[in-house]
Amino acid sequence: MCSIFGQINFSDSLCDSKKFINASDTLRHRGPDSKNYLSDEVNYQFAFNRLAIIDLNRTGSQPMYSQCKRYVCIFNGEIYNYQKIYEEIKDLFKWEGSSDTEVLINAWSLWGEKTLDKIDGMFAFAVWDTVNKDVILARDRIGEKPLYYGWQGSGINRTFLFGSELKALKKHPQFTDEIDRGALALYMRYCYVPTPHSIYKEIKKL
């Protein structure tokens, strides 16, 4: 399964890393094999819980940089056609392992968002661009892999959060925990909260 959890803050004020990792640990049931953390200590911090399926070695660990070091990726899921994409780009990179994540992030360094037109699979991932200082979130077309996101906090302390499950976002110290009354009304009508809403205010499902 795996889990991804991230914070992007453009006011240079990330929460304490221990609190962030503690929030990510609420998702350990999704990835019991290993966990990792990465941050530039200014704009972003990412945490990952891994269920190792493809490339069982540490070369498949995340978060993962592209070979050019411009892009950072955390990825939950599986790219079914990653070997086909690998054959297309294999001569352009020096490969560390054999994971679909490494193929994805290096392909992204070549094609950017057009990579989404090439991949087939079940996935939810984030790519941070260290040059342009922006983040792209993506989810498979059917929505098999969950991904929640939104702004939390107030004033200059507003921060952007995303993750595989709401429980990680709720554990973040800047989460406001305010119920979205519109989403609650939808739940009472349909017995579930339809996309793009979530039960919490300002948090959406991609």
CSV table of C-alpha atoms in Angstrom, one decimal:
chain,number,residue,atom,x,y,z
A,1,MET,CA,0.0,0.0,0.0
A,2,CYS,CA,2.5,2.6,1.2
A,3,SER,CA,1.6,6.1,2.5
A,4,ILE,CA,2.8,9.6,1.6
A,5,PHE,CA,2.6,12.7,3.7
A,6,GLY,CA,3.9,16.2,3.0
A,7,GLN,CA,4.0,19.8,4.0
A,8,ILE,CA,4.7,22.7,1.7
A,9,ASN,CA,5.3,26.1,3.3
A,10,PHE,CA,6.1,29.2,1.3
A,11,SER,CA,6.6,31.4,4.4
A,12,ASP,CA,9.7,29.4,5.5
A,13,SER,CA,8.0,28.0,8.6
A,14,LEU,CA,7.8,24.2,8.7
A,15,CYS,CA,6.5,22.5,11.8
A,16,ASP,CA,8.9,20.6,14.0
A,17,SER,CA,10.2,17.5,12.2
A,18,LYS,CA,9.5,15.2,15.2
A,19,LYS,CA,5.9,16.3,15.2
A,20,PHE,CA,5.7,15.9,11.5
A,21,ILE,CA,7.1,12.3,11.6
A,22,ASN,CA,4.8,11.5,14.5
A,23,ALA,CA,1.8,12.5,12.3
A,24,SER,CA,3.2,10.3,9.5
A,25,ASP,CA,3.5,7.4,11.9
A,26,THR,CA,-0.3,7.2,12.1
A,27,LEU,CA,-0.1,5.7,8.6
A,28,ARG,CA,2.4,3.0,9.5
A,29,HIS,CA,-0.2,0.3,8.8
A,30,ARG,CA,0.0,1.2,5.1
A,31,GLY,CA,3.8,0.7,5.0
A,32,PRO,CA,5.3,-1.5,7.7
A,33,ASP,CA,8.6,-2.3,6.0
A,34,SER,CA,10.4,1.0,6.4
A,35,LYS,CA,9.9,4.7,6.9
A,36,ASN,CA,11.8,7.7,5.6
A,37,TYR,CA,11.8,11.5,6.0
A,38,LEU,CA,13.3,14.3,3.8
A,39,SER,CA,13.2,18.1,4.1
A,40,ASP,CA,15.1,21.1,2.8
A,41,GLU,CA,14.2,22.7,6.2
A,42,VAL,CA,12.7,25.7,4.4
A,43,ASN,CA,10.0,24.9,1.9
A,44,TYR,CA,9.0,21.2,2.3
A,45,GLN,CA,9.1,18.1,4.4
A,46,PHE,CA,8.0,14.7,3.2
A,47,ALA,CA,7.5,11.4,5.0
A,48,PHE,CA,7.0,8.0,3.6
A,49,ASN,CA,5.9,4.6,4.9
A,50,ARG,CA,6.9,1.8,2.6
A,51,LEU,CA,5.3,-1.6,1.7
A,52,ALA,CA,8.1,-3.0,-0.5
A,53,ILE,CA,6.8,-4.8,-3.6
A,54,ILE,CA,9.0,-3.6,-6.5
A,55,ASP,CA,12.8,-3.3,-5.9
A,56,LEU,CA,12.9,-4.6,-2.3
A,57,ASN,CA,16.4,-3.0,-1.7
A,58,ARG,CA,17.1,0.4,-0.3
A,59,THR,CA,17.4,1.7,-3.9
A,60,GLY,CA,13.6,1.7,-3.9
A,61,SER,CA,13.4,3.9,-0.8
A,62,GLN,CA,11.5,7.2,-0.8
A,63,PRO,CA,11.4,10.2,-0.9
A,64,MET,CA,13.4,9.9,-4.1
A,65,TYR,CA,15.4,12.5,-6.1
A,66,SER,CA,15.6,12.5,-9.9
A,67,GLN,CA,19.1,11.9,-11.2
A,68,CYS,CA,19.4,15.6,-12.0
A,69,LYS,CA,18.4,16.4,-8.3
A,70,ARG,CA,15.9,19.0,-9.4
A,71,TYR,CA,12.8,16.9,-8.6
A,72,VAL,CA,11.8,15.1,-5.4
A,73,CYS,CA,9.0,12.4,-5.5
A,74,ILE,CA,7.0,10.5,-3.0
A,75,PHE,CA,4.8,7.9,-4.6
A,76,ASN,CA,2.1,5.4,-3.5
A,77,GLY,CA,1.0,2.7,-5.9
A,78,GLU,CA,2.3,0.9,-8.9
A,79,ILE,CA,3.0,2.0,-12.5
A,80,TYR,CA,2.0,-1.0,-14.5
A,81,ASN,CA,3.9,0.0,-17.7
A,82,TYR,CA,7.0,1.3,-16.0
A,83,GLN,CA,9.2,-1.3,-17.8
A,84,LYS,CA,8.0,0.0,-21.1
A,85,ILE,CA,8.9,3.6,-20.1
A,86,TYR,CA,12.2,2.4,-18.8
A,87,GLU,CA,13.1,0.9,-22.2
A,88,GLU,CA,12.3,4.3,-23.7
A,89,ILE,CA,14.6,6.3,-21.4
A,90,LYS,CA,17.1,3.8,-20.0
A,91,ASP,CA,20.1,5.1,-22.0
A,92,LEU,CA,19.6,8.7,-20.7
A,93,PHE,CA,20.2,7.9,-17.0
A,94,LYS,CA,22.5,6.0,-14.6
A,95,TRP,CA,20.1,3.8,-12.7
A,96,GLU,CA,20.4,3.2,-9.0
A,97,GLY,CA,17.8,0.4,-8.8
A,98,SER,CA,14.8,-1.1,-10.5
A,99,SER,CA,11.7,0.6,-8.9
A,100,ASP,CA,8.8,2.2,-10.8
A,101,THR,CA,9.4,5.3,-8.6
A,102,GLU,CA,12.9,5.8,-10.1
A,103,VAL,CA,11.5,5.4,-13.6
A,104,LEU,CA,8.6,7.9,-12.8
A,105,ILE,CA,10.8,10.6,-11.3
A,106,ASN,CA,13.4,10.4,-14.1
A,107,ALA,CA,10.7,10.4,-16.7
A,108,TRP,CA,9.2,13.5,-15.0
A,109,SER,CA,12.6,15.3,-15.3
A,110,LEU,CA,12.3,14.8,-19.1
A,111,TRP,CA,8.6,15.3,-19.8
A,112,GLY,CA,7.1,17.1,-16.8
A,113,GLU,CA,3.4,16.8,-16.5
A,114,LYS,CA,3.2,15.1,-19.9
A,115,THR,CA,4.4,12.0,-18.0
A,116,LEU,CA,0.8,11.6,-16.8
A,117,ASP,CA,-0.2,10.9,-20.4
A,118,LYS,CA,2.3,8.0,-20.5
A,119,ILE,CA,1.8,6.2,-17.3
A,120,ASP,CA,-0.8,3.5,-16.6
A,121,GLY,CA,-1.4,2.3,-13.0
A,122,MET,CA,-2.9,3.0,-9.6
A,123,PHE,CA,-1.1,5.8,-7.9
A,124,ALA,CA,-1.1,8.9,-5.8
A,125,PHE,CA,2.1,11.0,-5.8
A,126,ALA,CA,3.7,14.4,-5.3
A,127,VAL,CA,6.6,15.9,-7.2
A,128,TRP,CA,8.4,18.9,-5.8
A,129,ASP,CA,10.4,21.1,-8.2
A,130,THR,CA,13.4,22.5,-6.3
A,131,VAL,CA,14.0,25.2,-8.9
A,132,ASN,CA,10.5,26.6,-9.5
A,133,LYS,CA,9.5,25.9,-5.9
A,134,ASP,CA,6.2,24.3,-6.7
A,135,VAL,CA,4.5,21.0,-6.1
A,136,ILE,CA,2.4,18.8,-8.4
A,137,LEU,CA,-0.1,16.3,-6.9
A,138,ALA,CA,-1.4,13.5,-9.1
A,139,ARG,CA,-3.8,10.6,-8.6
A,140,ASP,CA,-4.8,7.7,-10.9
A,141,ARG,CA,-7.8,8.3,-13.2
A,142,ILE,CA,-10.1,5.9,-11.3
A,143,GLY,CA,-9.0,7.2,-7.9
A,144,GLU,CA,-8.0,3.9,-6.4
A,145,LYS,CA,-5.2,5.4,-4.3
A,146,PRO,CA,-6.4,8.1,-1.9
A,147,LEU,CA,-5.0,11.6,-1.7
A,148,TYR,CA,-6.2,14.5,0.5
A,149,TYR,CA,-4.8,18.0,0.4
A,150,GLY,CA,-5.5,21.6,1.5
A,151,TRP,CA,-4.4,24.7,3.3
A,152,GLN,CA,-4.4,24.9,7.1
A,153,GLY,CA,-3.6,27.5,9.7
A,154,SER,CA,-4.1,31.2,9.5
A,155,GLY,CA,-2.3,34.4,8.4
A,156,ILE,CA,1.4,34.0,7.6
A,157,ASN,CA,1.3,30.6,9.2
A,158,ARG,CA,-0.9,29.0,6.6
A,159,THR,CA,0.6,25.8,5.3
A,160,PHE,CA,-0.2,23.3,2.5
A,161,LEU,CA,-0.7,19.7,3.6
A,162,PHE,CA,-1.3,16.5,1.7
A,163,GLY,CA,-1.4,12.8,2.6
A,164,SER,CA,-2.8,9.4,1.9
A,165,GLU,CA,-5.3,9.5,4.8
A,166,LEU,CA,-7.0,12.2,6.9
A,167,LYS,CA,-5.6,10.9,10.2
A,168,ALA,CA,-2.1,12.1,9.3
A,169,LEU,CA,-3.3,15.6,8.4
A,170,LYS,CA,-5.4,15.7,11.6
A,171,LYS,CA,-2.2,14.9,13.6
A,172,HIS,CA,-0.3,17.9,12.1
A,173,PRO,CA,0.0,20.7,14.7
A,174,GLN,CA,-1.5,23.3,12.3
A,175,PHE,CA,-4.6,21.3,11.5
A,176,THR,CA,-7.8,23.2,12.5
A,177,ASP,CA,-10.1,20.2,12.8
A,178,GLU,CA,-13.1,22.2,11.6
A,179,ILE,CA,-16.0,20.2,10.2
A,180,ASP,CA,-17.2,21.3,6.7
A,181,ARG,CA,-21.0,21.7,7.1
A,182,GLY,CA,-21.6,21.4,3.4
A,183,ALA,CA,-19.7,18.1,3.3
A,184,LEU,CA,-21.7,16.9,6.4
A,185,ALA,CA,-24.9,17.7,4.6
A,186,LEU,CA,-23.7,15.7,1.6
A,187,TYR,CA,-22.9,12.8,3.9
A,188,MET,CA,-26.4,12.9,5.4
A,189,ARG,CA,-27.9,12.8,1.9
A,190,TYR,CA,-25.7,10.2,0.2
A,191,CYS,CA,-24.2,8.3,3.2
A,192,TYR,CA,-20.7,9.2,2.0
A,193,VAL,CA,-18.7,12.3,1.3
A,194,PRO,CA,-18.3,12.7,-2.5
A,195,THR,CA,-15.2,13.9,-4.2
A,196,PRO,CA,-13.8,16.6,-4.2
A,197,HIS,CA,-15.0,17.2,-0.6
A,198,SER,CA,-13.8,15.8,2.7
A,199,ILE,CA,-15.5,16.1,6.1
A,200,TYR,CA,-13.0,18.8,7.1
A,201,LYS,CA,-13.1,22.4,6.0
A,202,GLU,CA,-10.5,23.4,3.4
A,203,ILE,CA,-9.4,19.8,2.9
A,204,LYS,CA,-10.2,18.2,-0.4
A,205,LYS,CA,-9.9,14.8,-2.1
A,206,LEU,CA,-8.0,15.0,-5.4
